[in-house]
Amino acid sequence: MSQVTLLEALNMALARAMTDDAGVVVLGEDVGVNGGVFRATVGLQQRFGPERVLDTPLAELLISGLCVGMASQGLRPVGEIQFMGFVYPCIDQLVNHASRLRNRTQGRLSCPMVLRVPHGGGIRAPEHHSESTEAMLAHIPGLRVVIPSSPEHAYGLLLAAIRDPDPVVFLEPTRIYRAAKGEVDDDGVALPLDAAFVLREGRDVTLISWGAMVRETLAAADALDTEGISAEVIDLATLKPFDENTVLASVAHTGRCVIVHEAARTGGFGGEIAALIAERGLTSLLAPIARVTGYDTVMPLLRLEQHYIPSVDRIVAAGRAACRFN
Amino acid sequence: MTKNWPDNQLPVIARFDVRYRNYLAPDGAITRPPPAFASDIDLLVSLYRAMVLVRAFDLKAVALQRTGRLGTYAVSLGQEAVAVGVASAMRGEDVLLPSYRDNAALIWRGVKLEEILLFWGGDERGNHFSGPVHDFPACIPVGSQAPHAAGVAYAFKLRREPRVAVCLFGDGATSKGDVYEAMNFAGVHKLPVVFVVTNNQWAISVPLRLQTASETLAQKAIAAGFIGEQVDGNDVVAMHAATTEAIAAARDGRGPRLIEAVTYRLGDHTTADDAARYRPPEEVQARWKNEPIGRLRAYLAGCNAWDKTKEEQLVAECQTRIAAAVERYLVTGPRAPETMFDHLYATLPPVYAAQRRDVEENR
Ligand SMILES: Cc1ncc(C[n+]2csc(CCOP(=O)(O)OP(=O)(O)O)c2C)c(N)n1
């Protein structure tokens, strides 16, 4: 086992999937010679050739639509979009085709594709490079939306996504592409999709998050611990469909819940979790459900982005307030 | 009995031409009689000065980025003639819809250098041009400005205003549906819009031959029903001439045009890119002999309109102007974080007041 970054873990998973299955094809802008703008696909074209690792024209709708066609014929395409701000041309293909090909044909055709999309801010990138609009994707029936929070999860979840028989949008937390390091065994073992991970057990409050924000959430749990508050931390990992049971069980146990996401508040995925708890966990609640989120503003350019992304302090304050409520 | 009918006996129902325009050879020699404006030496000198300024400005911007004082930045090294040629052919009241690599056009239009630095430094105030108030900010999602240009032109046509929309994008952008859709609509409605594709041969690491199998990008106009012309994008005289003609035609109600400016990106894609990963240095070296600034300098020198003293003076002037702009940029105080709400809506919905307060308290 070796210490690798989240990016390296993704690269390992792609290489492993391509080795195991000759039907896996990687496609996107700059994924070949250049190894991707973030270098997630480095070395793959040299190893697997330009037919399986192809540089496409600059056309996101094409990338997602090609994936639908390839997948319908039994290939396992893994498309790459360079930044979340450029995924919107794909939405037509995702909503109208990828997510419903199986249903439209009553199972005659299916769409086992993966679309990899960097997610979120905090990397001092230019305008349109730091978005986090996962709720928009999680709203699409028939799709899976997955987001890892560590190199181990990146490796295991990407393998699972590629092997999954249905379309998966795989969001990649850019802020921790290189910042997160961990031991990853290249053993080809996938992690389960549709399952949340309890990263830390606690008594007093449940903190729920996903992607890069899991790091701040864990740090907030540490800080709360020093104040005598024991926080349970859940990494949702798959947003669509999300693991309702793990969430409900945790809230039943702690009675308090803080949901943390980087995306804008209104219509954010936090609202969905809150609604679930209100419907099926209300009686266990000892305090109102709290959300710590990005604001309902445009993601600011780099000078102000750190004021937009939820800070550890904001999460701690919400956790503390939930525990003091009576 | 059906007889085998050879294909070459089927009638040809359409043929198209794509013309190529160039006046100055790489050594500054005249290749064909230039348009009348070329005898206006003052104009040529101002085009020259604009190209030199943006090259020096780019150099400074990269230095700022390398020392952590600017965000990711895209230089236009080697392609200065395109944006300068295009912008100089526009009138003030026309509308520019630029891509992120077209700072030379912004500067020509009157955008302040410190405003450009502010934007790339991660501060939205940089897009609040004190200059051309109706121009669009640099577009980052590739090609998505082309439909705006068609919309802008439609507004001009509807209101019978003699104005033209001028839209710049790269060769990679021509692969996007956005660009086809905009050109198609502009053709249908004969809109006063000029599309300019800066064909610098590369879209980050993807070379033109993986972007398109078509022989020219100019010919993409043909499917949309208007003229596409290929221009030597390193010849600012040709760029100015082609754009002037296209704008005049558009203003006259003769519809849109597409100009393919053939040039070469001599630098990295952006400061976040390392072109050596995908591009042999020999290729770049070889392209240096075509670059636009030396070419015009040689021509002007041949006309006795330029010399070493003038060059030194110009370089000094550019340095002074850039240094002053950098100074103004660096002393611009930070925005209060809660101002992220200020231009979200004309009036901030009261429901967001609490969020705004939250930002204020957490800063
Ligand atoms: C829709 C979209 N997809 C991807 C990107 C990321 N990206 C930025 S520039 C670029 C290449 C653009 O090439 P081209 O249009 O030829 O313009 P150039 O950069 O060469 O000026 C890419 C892929 C983007 N900005 N917008």
XYZ file of C-alpha atoms and ligand atoms in Angstrom:
715
model
C 0.000 0.000 0.000
C 1.193 3.473 -0.731
C 0.216 7.024 0.132
C -1.511 8.550 -2.846
C -3.472 11.686 -3.573
C -7.113 11.576 -4.506
C -6.120 12.298 -8.110
C -3.675 9.423 -8.149
C -6.325 7.166 -6.698
C -8.669 8.085 -9.545
C -5.910 7.374 -12.039
C -5.284 3.998 -10.405
C -8.975 3.128 -10.567
C -9.210 4.116 -14.229
C -6.127 2.064 -15.109
C -7.449 -0.898 -13.150
C -10.873 -0.699 -14.808
C -9.293 -0.431 -18.259
C -7.060 -3.403 -17.574
C -9.897 -5.540 -16.283
C -12.426 -4.650 -18.966
C -11.501 -3.965 -22.595
C -14.812 -2.156 -22.994
C -13.803 0.719 -20.740
C -13.145 3.827 -22.845
C -11.971 7.169 -21.483
C -12.949 10.264 -23.432
C -12.930 14.009 -23.007
C -11.076 17.225 -23.697
C -7.313 16.913 -23.189
C -7.553 13.505 -21.494
C -5.031 11.908 -23.881
C -1.565 13.334 -24.463
C -2.034 15.919 -21.739
C -3.496 13.491 -19.215
C -6.399 15.799 -18.382
C -6.271 19.364 -17.117
C -6.024 18.034 -13.565
C -3.890 15.027 -14.641
C -6.407 12.388 -13.612
C -5.842 10.473 -16.850
C -2.062 10.802 -16.990
C -0.353 7.903 -18.724
C -3.560 6.177 -19.779
C -3.253 6.974 -23.464
C 0.326 5.669 -23.525
C -0.838 2.468 -21.864
C -4.137 1.840 -23.577
C -3.806 3.666 -26.873
C -5.661 6.550 -28.493
C -8.674 4.402 -29.400
C -9.509 3.799 -25.776
C -8.318 7.128 -24.413
C -9.570 9.705 -26.823
C -9.229 13.444 -27.017
C -12.595 14.694 -28.183
C -13.425 17.965 -29.883
C -14.331 20.725 -27.445
C -17.975 19.797 -27.063
C -19.492 18.709 -23.768
C -22.864 17.745 -25.172
C -21.017 15.517 -27.612
C -18.989 13.879 -24.837
C -22.090 12.970 -22.841
C -24.060 11.949 -25.923
C -21.209 9.771 -27.199
C -21.185 8.053 -23.832
C -24.873 7.232 -24.211
C -24.291 5.708 -27.633
C -21.202 3.767 -26.606
C -22.835 2.496 -23.434
C -25.913 1.343 -25.324
C -23.622 -0.990 -27.275
C -21.986 -2.502 -24.240
C -18.928 -0.303 -23.881
C -18.193 1.291 -20.517
C -17.432 4.901 -21.405
C -15.960 7.224 -18.801
C -16.351 10.802 -19.991
C -14.500 13.696 -18.420
C -15.826 17.244 -18.141
C -13.111 19.729 -17.221
C -14.966 21.819 -14.650
C -18.467 21.762 -13.226
C -19.249 25.094 -14.918
C -19.073 23.308 -18.261
C -21.335 20.362 -17.466
C -24.538 22.153 -18.388
C -24.472 21.277 -22.092
C -24.526 17.636 -20.900
C -27.735 18.082 -18.970
C -29.881 17.573 -22.059
C -28.218 14.208 -22.648
C -28.342 13.263 -18.970
C -31.976 14.188 -18.411
C -33.446 13.126 -21.698
C -31.299 10.150 -22.591
C -28.689 8.705 -20.231
C -30.960 8.532 -17.217
C -33.954 7.048 -19.005
C -32.658 4.857 -21.789
C -33.296 1.755 -19.712
C -36.769 2.893 -18.754
C -37.725 4.123 -22.237
C -36.821 0.785 -23.731
C -38.168 -1.203 -20.801
C -34.756 -2.711 -20.239
C -33.927 -3.456 -23.875
C -31.107 -0.867 -23.872
C -29.141 0.458 -20.937
C -26.577 3.117 -20.283
C -23.628 2.024 -18.129
C -21.671 5.254 -18.486
C -19.748 7.405 -16.045
C -19.383 11.143 -16.400
C -16.564 12.500 -14.261
C -17.012 16.119 -13.246
C -14.787 18.196 -10.966
C -16.829 19.766 -8.203
C -16.585 22.858 -6.075
C -14.329 25.795 -5.337
C -11.379 26.743 -3.232
C -8.703 26.300 -5.879
C -8.375 29.940 -6.970
C -9.703 29.066 -10.400
C -11.211 31.481 -12.929
C -14.901 32.279 -13.290
C -17.192 29.254 -13.932
C -14.585 26.787 -12.643
C -15.778 26.428 -9.057
C -19.423 25.511 -9.168
C -21.201 22.904 -7.046
C -24.584 22.261 -8.597
C -24.947 18.638 -7.570
C -28.578 19.101 -6.544
C -29.462 19.745 -10.182
C -28.030 16.366 -11.122
C -29.440 14.588 -8.089
C -32.887 15.697 -9.197
C -32.693 13.539 -12.330
C -34.512 10.208 -11.920
C -32.557 7.210 -13.142
C -29.153 8.702 -12.489
C -26.624 7.998 -9.782
C -24.646 10.892 -8.335
C -21.547 9.905 -6.418
C -18.864 11.994 -4.727
C -15.820 10.684 -2.858
C -14.205 12.460 0.071
C -10.830 10.704 0.264
C -8.383 8.779 -1.953
C -9.716 5.447 -0.649
C -13.264 6.417 -1.488
C -12.187 7.829 -4.838
C -10.630 4.526 -5.839
C -13.371 2.253 -4.594
C -16.308 4.398 -5.661
C -14.960 5.094 -9.142
C -14.484 1.371 -9.714
C -18.038 0.821 -8.510
C -19.345 3.564 -10.761
C -17.644 2.096 -13.826
C -18.956 -1.379 -13.047
C -22.456 -0.120 -12.309
C -24.995 -1.025 -15.007
C -26.579 2.437 -14.955
C -25.366 5.968 -15.638
C -23.336 7.594 -12.872
C -22.257 11.195 -12.552
C -19.055 11.027 -10.575
C -18.260 14.336 -8.910
C -14.666 14.977 -7.932
C -13.850 17.403 -5.141
C -11.187 19.580 -6.765
C -10.172 21.244 -3.518
C -8.834 17.950 -2.187
C -7.591 16.458 -5.476
C -4.058 16.913 -4.203
C -4.623 17.918 -0.595
C -6.120 14.589 0.442
C -3.623 11.750 0.786
C -4.230 8.252 1.953
C -3.284 4.612 1.705
C -4.866 2.968 -1.282
C -4.442 -0.654 -2.133
C -4.803 -1.211 -5.870
C -6.692 -4.442 -5.294
C -9.582 -3.816 -7.652
C -12.074 -3.881 -4.799
C -14.999 -1.514 -5.249
C -16.854 0.273 -2.487
C -20.643 0.053 -2.352
C -22.688 2.726 -4.087
C -25.873 4.081 -2.486
C -24.315 3.697 0.949
C -23.309 6.491 3.294
C -20.177 6.153 5.402
C -20.193 6.862 9.103
C -16.733 8.371 9.419
C -16.947 9.082 13.095
C -19.365 7.947 15.736
C -20.897 10.372 18.190
C -23.680 10.891 20.687
C -24.859 14.467 20.573
C -25.230 15.676 17.013
C -25.098 14.244 13.517
C -23.040 16.186 10.964
C -23.804 15.201 7.362
C -21.709 16.234 4.403
C -20.066 15.037 1.186
C -17.065 15.676 -1.026
C -14.468 18.240 -0.030
C -16.644 19.619 2.782
C -16.204 16.368 4.687
C -12.755 17.605 5.688
C -14.075 20.779 7.327
C -16.887 18.753 8.856
C -14.435 16.316 10.457
C -12.366 19.244 11.722
C -15.526 20.751 13.187
C -16.250 17.453 14.941
C -12.768 17.587 16.473
C -13.372 21.143 17.648
C -16.761 20.269 19.097
C -15.127 17.393 20.907
C -12.921 19.816 22.823
C -16.116 21.534 23.990
C -17.481 18.231 25.219
C -19.844 17.768 22.272
C -19.670 14.380 20.617
C -20.460 14.629 16.917
C -21.233 11.792 14.539
C -19.991 12.474 11.002
C -21.687 11.000 7.964
C -20.204 11.187 4.488
C -23.198 10.767 2.204
C -20.958 9.662 -0.731
C -23.882 8.791 -3.017
C -26.369 11.653 -3.281
C -28.667 9.885 -5.673
C -30.074 7.632 -4.402
C -28.980 8.543 -0.907
C -28.749 6.228 2.055
C -31.831 7.272 4.021
C -31.458 4.565 6.644
C -28.007 5.591 7.787
C -29.132 9.200 8.071
C -32.319 8.331 9.984
C -30.566 5.893 12.286
C -27.945 8.447 13.193
C -30.456 11.218 13.870
C -32.563 8.801 15.903
C -29.463 8.237 17.982
C -28.235 11.829 18.400
C -31.482 13.788 18.061
C -29.707 16.671 16.332
C -28.579 17.239 12.807
C -26.416 19.726 10.917
C -26.159 19.389 7.153
C -23.095 20.883 5.530
C -22.691 21.611 1.838
C -20.801 24.024 -0.306
C -23.573 24.554 -2.860
C -25.971 27.467 -2.586
C -28.640 26.954 0.035
C -31.924 27.217 -1.837
C -32.782 23.998 -3.584
C -29.530 22.509 -2.355
C -29.372 18.841 -1.513
C -29.415 19.667 2.190
C -33.075 20.529 1.838
C -33.792 16.980 0.687
C -32.103 15.475 3.717
C -33.929 17.874 6.015
C -37.229 16.917 4.392
C -36.523 13.221 4.933
C -35.770 13.786 8.595
C -38.879 15.953 8.966
C -40.994 13.213 7.402
C -39.553 10.159 9.035
C -37.400 11.280 11.938
C -39.264 14.205 13.414
C -40.014 12.592 16.720
C -36.361 11.943 17.429
C -35.395 15.569 16.929
C -34.334 17.555 19.984
C -33.427 20.678 17.997
C -34.254 22.189 14.630
C -32.298 20.757 11.713
C -29.563 23.208 10.706
C -27.936 23.778 7.356
C -24.483 25.264 6.860
C -24.165 25.985 3.172
C -22.849 28.275 0.496
C -24.926 31.399 0.068
C -27.595 32.082 -2.505
C -25.109 34.098 -4.483
C -23.045 33.384 -7.522
C -19.876 31.562 -6.476
C -17.514 34.510 -6.035
C -14.204 34.799 -7.845
C -11.115 33.772 -5.956
C -10.749 36.822 -3.719
C -13.958 36.047 -1.842
C -14.474 32.342 -2.356
C -13.264 31.467 1.134
C -16.085 33.596 2.524
C -18.593 31.579 0.534
C -17.382 28.076 1.334
C -18.591 27.003 4.798
C -15.811 27.346 7.335
C -15.056 25.051 10.237
C -16.191 27.882 12.521
C -19.598 28.084 10.895
C -20.068 24.335 11.232
C -18.938 24.363 14.850
C -21.314 27.228 15.626
C -24.227 25.329 14.100
C -23.324 22.155 15.974
C -23.019 24.055 19.218
C -26.327 25.862 18.684
C -28.091 22.576 17.947
C -26.764 21.122 21.200
C -27.715 24.179 23.258
C -31.245 24.303 21.897
C -33.959 23.380 24.296
C -33.512 -2.377 -66.078
C -31.624 0.139 -63.954
C -28.366 1.221 -65.411
C -25.394 1.986 -63.214
C -25.093 5.768 -63.224
C -21.604 6.944 -62.361
C -21.521 9.506 -59.580
C -19.526 11.982 -61.565
C -22.412 12.339 -63.993
C -24.742 13.580 -61.268
C -25.224 17.328 -61.675
C -23.332 19.664 -59.333
C -25.837 21.954 -57.725
C -23.570 24.099 -55.593
C -19.942 25.118 -55.375
C -18.313 27.363 -52.819
C -15.154 29.359 -52.485
C -13.187 30.279 -49.440
C -10.813 33.178 -49.981
C -7.592 33.883 -48.171
C -6.372 37.361 -47.366
C -2.844 38.563 -46.628
C -0.961 41.767 -47.418
C 2.225 41.600 -45.383
C 4.802 38.824 -45.623
C 6.580 37.707 -42.443
C 9.539 39.942 -43.367
C 7.265 42.960 -43.737
C 7.245 42.933 -47.545
C 4.006 43.687 -49.379
C 2.432 40.591 -50.932
C -0.399 42.293 -52.798
C -1.721 45.832 -53.082
C -2.971 46.744 -49.617
C -6.271 48.531 -48.990
C -6.396 52.313 -48.991
C -6.216 52.689 -45.214
C -2.738 51.192 -45.253
C -1.380 54.522 -46.482
C -2.549 56.010 -43.189
C 0.721 55.524 -41.355
C -0.669 56.944 -38.119
C -3.280 54.217 -38.052
C -0.687 51.518 -38.661
C 1.485 52.951 -35.912
C -1.417 52.885 -33.503
C -2.087 49.242 -34.375
C 1.566 48.521 -33.784
C 1.563 50.302 -30.438
C -1.494 48.365 -29.303
C 0.159 45.044 -30.093
C 3.351 45.982 -28.289
C 1.366 47.162 -25.274
C -0.595 43.954 -24.887
C 2.515 41.814 -25.268
C 4.210 43.741 -22.475
C 1.038 43.667 -20.403
C 0.768 39.895 -20.770
C 4.355 39.506 -19.616
C 3.642 41.540 -16.505
C 0.408 39.650 -15.815
C 2.274 36.338 -15.903
C 4.879 37.715 -13.516
C 2.092 38.751 -11.153
C 0.532 35.305 -11.395
C 3.850 33.590 -10.708
C 4.255 35.634 -7.545
C 0.766 34.859 -6.327
C -0.729 38.263 -7.026
C -3.000 37.240 -9.914
C -5.114 34.180 -10.648
C -4.874 31.995 -13.737
C -4.139 34.143 -16.797
C -4.211 33.551 -20.548
C -1.640 35.370 -22.691
C -2.195 36.159 -26.345
C 1.468 35.876 -27.313
C 1.693 35.617 -31.091
C -1.959 36.378 -31.720
C -1.974 40.085 -30.890
C -2.872 41.063 -34.450
C -6.236 39.354 -34.295
C -7.836 41.218 -31.414
C -6.165 44.506 -32.369
C -7.173 44.178 -36.018
C -10.748 43.367 -35.073
C -11.265 45.976 -32.354
C -9.718 48.737 -34.440
C -12.290 48.095 -37.168
C -15.218 48.600 -34.786
C -17.028 51.760 -33.855
C -17.519 52.681 -30.236
C -21.242 51.950 -30.386
C -20.729 48.446 -31.760
C -20.714 45.649 -29.217
C -17.741 43.396 -28.564
C -18.279 39.856 -27.261
C -14.782 38.622 -26.490
C -13.252 35.406 -25.307
C -10.806 35.211 -22.406
C -7.731 35.660 -24.625
C -8.808 38.921 -26.226
C -7.436 41.507 -23.809
C -5.929 43.452 -26.703
C -9.460 44.120 -27.972
C -10.657 45.188 -24.534
C -7.736 47.554 -24.162
C -8.339 49.056 -27.604
C -11.988 49.577 -26.662
C -10.955 51.515 -23.556
C -11.064 48.980 -20.760
C -8.460 49.964 -18.188
C -5.485 47.719 -17.617
C -6.178 47.640 -13.895
C -9.713 46.450 -14.590
C -8.361 43.495 -16.544
C -5.964 42.726 -13.696
C -8.753 42.944 -11.149
C -10.857 40.398 -13.009
C -7.999 37.906 -13.388
C -7.011 38.695 -9.840
C -10.348 37.264 -8.747
C -12.346 40.432 -8.179
C -15.659 40.912 -9.984
C -15.213 44.669 -10.018
C -12.853 44.195 -12.933
C -15.831 43.474 -15.163
C -17.414 46.785 -14.315
C -15.721 48.444 -17.281
C -15.446 52.148 -16.937
C -14.913 52.058 -20.702
C -17.322 50.536 -23.225
C -20.353 50.111 -21.003
C -22.277 47.973 -23.477
C -19.526 45.434 -24.210
C -19.637 41.938 -22.787
C -17.087 40.674 -20.263
C -14.583 38.036 -21.397
C -16.472 34.803 -21.878
C -15.059 31.708 -20.218
C -17.433 28.852 -21.137
C -16.055 28.320 -24.616
C -18.301 29.451 -27.465
C -21.250 30.353 -25.261
C -20.931 34.005 -26.259
C -21.815 33.307 -29.902
C -25.572 33.051 -29.285
C -25.360 36.293 -27.275
C -23.836 37.965 -30.304
C -26.740 36.823 -32.437
C -29.133 38.150 -29.797
C -27.327 41.477 -29.592
C -27.445 41.761 -33.376
C -31.121 40.873 -33.395
C -31.784 43.734 -30.977
C -29.960 46.118 -33.327
C -31.936 44.889 -36.289
C -35.250 45.097 -34.467
C -34.580 48.670 -33.406
C -33.039 49.543 -36.774
C -29.849 50.715 -35.144
C -26.815 50.822 -37.440
C -24.685 48.874 -34.996
C -22.825 45.601 -35.286
C -22.044 42.814 -32.832
C -18.529 41.429 -33.071
C -17.894 38.054 -31.503
C -14.525 36.441 -30.931
C -13.931 32.780 -30.133
C -11.279 30.124 -30.634
C -10.901 27.173 -32.981
C -11.990 24.812 -30.207
C -15.210 26.765 -29.849
C -16.211 25.912 -33.417
C -16.820 22.363 -32.187
C -19.584 23.569 -29.930
C -23.220 23.548 -30.875
C -23.499 27.057 -29.453
C -21.408 28.418 -32.297
C -23.292 26.549 -35.040
C -26.617 27.525 -33.557
C -25.685 31.182 -33.406
C -24.310 31.254 -36.944
C -27.328 29.433 -38.272
C -29.759 31.906 -36.739
C -27.662 34.881 -37.781
C -27.741 33.591 -41.349
C -31.482 33.056 -41.349
C -32.146 36.597 -40.143
C -29.242 38.290 -41.939
C -28.148 39.774 -38.653
C -25.527 42.487 -38.272
C -22.935 40.287 -36.603
C -19.344 39.414 -37.405
C -17.988 36.162 -36.006
C -14.225 35.949 -35.721
C -12.591 32.639 -34.974
C -9.036 32.924 -33.771
C -7.547 29.757 -35.155
C -4.414 29.454 -33.062
C -4.125 25.732 -33.928
C -4.622 24.454 -30.384
C -7.427 24.072 -27.857
C -5.289 23.438 -24.804
C -3.594 20.165 -25.875
C -5.958 19.270 -28.700
C -4.647 20.185 -32.157
C -6.925 21.450 -34.900
C -6.912 18.133 -36.746
C -8.647 16.492 -33.772
C -11.111 19.358 -33.613
C -12.306 19.258 -37.195
C -11.731 17.449 -40.459
C -12.746 20.455 -42.480
C -10.082 22.168 -44.526
C -10.776 25.621 -43.171
C -12.879 26.938 -40.328
C -14.038 29.769 -42.566
C -16.107 27.323 -44.580
C -18.299 26.662 -41.563
C -20.103 29.862 -42.549
C -21.195 28.280 -45.798
C -23.570 25.881 -44.086
C -25.086 28.872 -42.319
C -25.567 30.697 -45.599
C -23.018 33.475 -45.480
C -19.467 34.312 -46.453
C -16.543 32.868 -44.579
C -13.095 34.219 -45.248
C -9.700 33.037 -44.109
C -7.286 35.743 -43.093
C -3.634 35.739 -42.143
C -4.166 36.416 -38.468
C -0.560 37.503 -38.032
C -1.052 40.321 -40.518
C -2.800 43.110 -38.669
C -3.410 44.983 -41.909
C -5.301 42.010 -43.310
C -7.233 41.560 -40.067
C -8.219 45.218 -39.954
C -9.211 45.162 -43.622
C -11.253 41.979 -43.424
C -13.065 43.074 -40.281
C -13.734 46.554 -41.651
C -15.311 45.025 -44.746
C -17.354 42.520 -42.784
C -18.588 45.168 -40.360
C -19.519 47.491 -43.210
C -21.502 44.728 -44.883
C -23.234 43.858 -41.628
C -24.063 47.487 -40.911
C -25.487 47.769 -44.402
C -27.969 44.951 -43.894
C -25.985 42.447 -45.942
C -25.873 39.976 -43.080
C -23.236 38.190 -41.042
C -19.764 36.996 -41.933
C -17.237 34.658 -40.451
C -13.573 35.520 -40.395
C -11.083 32.788 -39.661
C -7.906 34.392 -38.364
C -5.094 31.911 -38.856
C -2.471 32.407 -36.208
C -0.539 30.459 -33.617
C -0.522 30.387 -29.829
C 3.156 30.891 -29.032
C 2.644 30.633 -25.281
C 1.122 28.152 -22.876
C -2.673 27.883 -22.901
C -2.803 29.630 -19.528
C -0.520 30.001 -16.549
C -2.011 26.696 -15.345
C -0.802 24.894 -18.464
C 2.534 23.529 -19.616
C 2.440 23.321 -23.397
C 5.717 21.401 -23.476
C 3.720 18.370 -22.366
C 1.967 18.097 -25.699
C 3.772 20.348 -28.157
C 7.329 20.044 -29.468
C 9.412 23.180 -28.874
C 10.653 23.027 -32.476
C 7.115 23.609 -33.693
C 6.800 26.701 -31.536
C 10.251 27.946 -32.519
C 9.400 27.644 -36.193
C 6.244 29.681 -35.700
C 8.081 32.604 -34.192
C 9.144 33.817 -37.622
C 5.490 34.443 -38.482
C 4.607 36.482 -35.435
C 2.745 39.721 -36.064
C 4.707 42.420 -34.269
C 8.075 42.063 -35.987
C 6.286 41.911 -39.308
C 4.549 45.257 -38.923
C 7.662 46.795 -37.418
C 9.617 45.763 -40.509
C 6.969 47.230 -42.771
C 6.865 50.513 -40.858
C 10.648 50.711 -40.844
C 10.584 50.199 -44.604
C 8.264 53.213 -44.845
C 10.685 55.209 -42.657
C 7.914 55.465 -40.109
C 9.654 53.506 -37.368
C 13.131 53.303 -35.921
C 15.067 52.250 -32.887
C 14.491 55.487 -30.998
C 10.750 55.269 -31.476
C 10.813 51.663 -30.384
C 12.717 52.483 -27.218
C 10.350 55.315 -26.485
C 7.348 53.059 -26.979
C 8.715 50.319 -24.757
C 9.371 52.869 -22.020
C 5.864 54.304 -22.384
C 4.300 50.864 -22.157
C 6.334 50.049 -19.062
C 5.249 53.265 -17.374
C 1.609 52.750 -18.249
C 1.633 49.139 -17.127
C 3.509 49.896 -13.912
C 0.971 52.576 -13.024
C -1.919 50.186 -13.702
C -0.310 47.424 -11.635
C 0.160 49.889 -8.817
C -3.521 50.906 -8.949
C -4.501 47.238 -9.058
C -2.372 46.290 -6.095
C -3.599 49.119 -3.900
C -7.264 48.417 -4.665
C -8.641 47.425 -1.309
C -10.518 44.165 -0.909
C -14.267 44.106 -1.315
C -16.232 43.487 1.810
C -17.317 39.839 1.491
C -21.007 40.664 1.938
C -20.860 42.644 -1.301
C -21.150 39.272 -3.026
C -24.880 39.940 -2.686
C -24.805 43.439 -4.111
C -25.247 42.811 -7.809
C -27.139 39.575 -7.596
C -30.524 41.146 -8.274
C -31.531 44.737 -8.976
C -32.941 44.730 -5.456
C -31.850 42.050 -3.058
C -34.888 40.009 -2.067
C -35.357 40.667 1.652
C -35.266 36.945 2.371
C -31.528 37.036 1.621
C -30.818 39.803 4.100
C -30.118 37.222 6.791
C -27.590 35.433 4.600
C -25.912 38.743 3.852
C -25.690 39.461 7.572
C -24.273 36.007 8.105
C -21.412 36.746 5.702
C -20.778 40.017 7.469
C -20.617 38.332 10.860
C -18.401 35.506 9.674
C -15.796 37.548 7.862
C -17.503 24.933 -22.525
C -16.105 24.846 -22.019
N -15.485 23.662 -21.954
C -14.227 23.568 -21.496
C -13.575 24.689 -21.094
C -12.145 24.570 -20.568
N -11.274 25.194 -21.571
C -10.862 26.465 -21.413
S -10.083 27.021 -22.736
C -10.216 25.557 -23.553
C -9.670 25.429 -24.940
C -10.266 26.452 -25.866
O -9.679 26.394 -27.118
P -10.015 27.429 -28.241
O -11.506 27.603 -28.368
O -9.299 27.007 -29.458
O -9.459 28.811 -27.709
P -7.968 29.178 -27.236
O -7.855 28.833 -25.788
O -7.026 28.430 -28.089
O -7.858 30.653 -27.407
C -10.896 24.654 -22.766
C -11.177 23.258 -23.160
C -14.251 25.912 -21.164
N -13.682 27.064 -20.770
N -15.501 25.973 -21.637
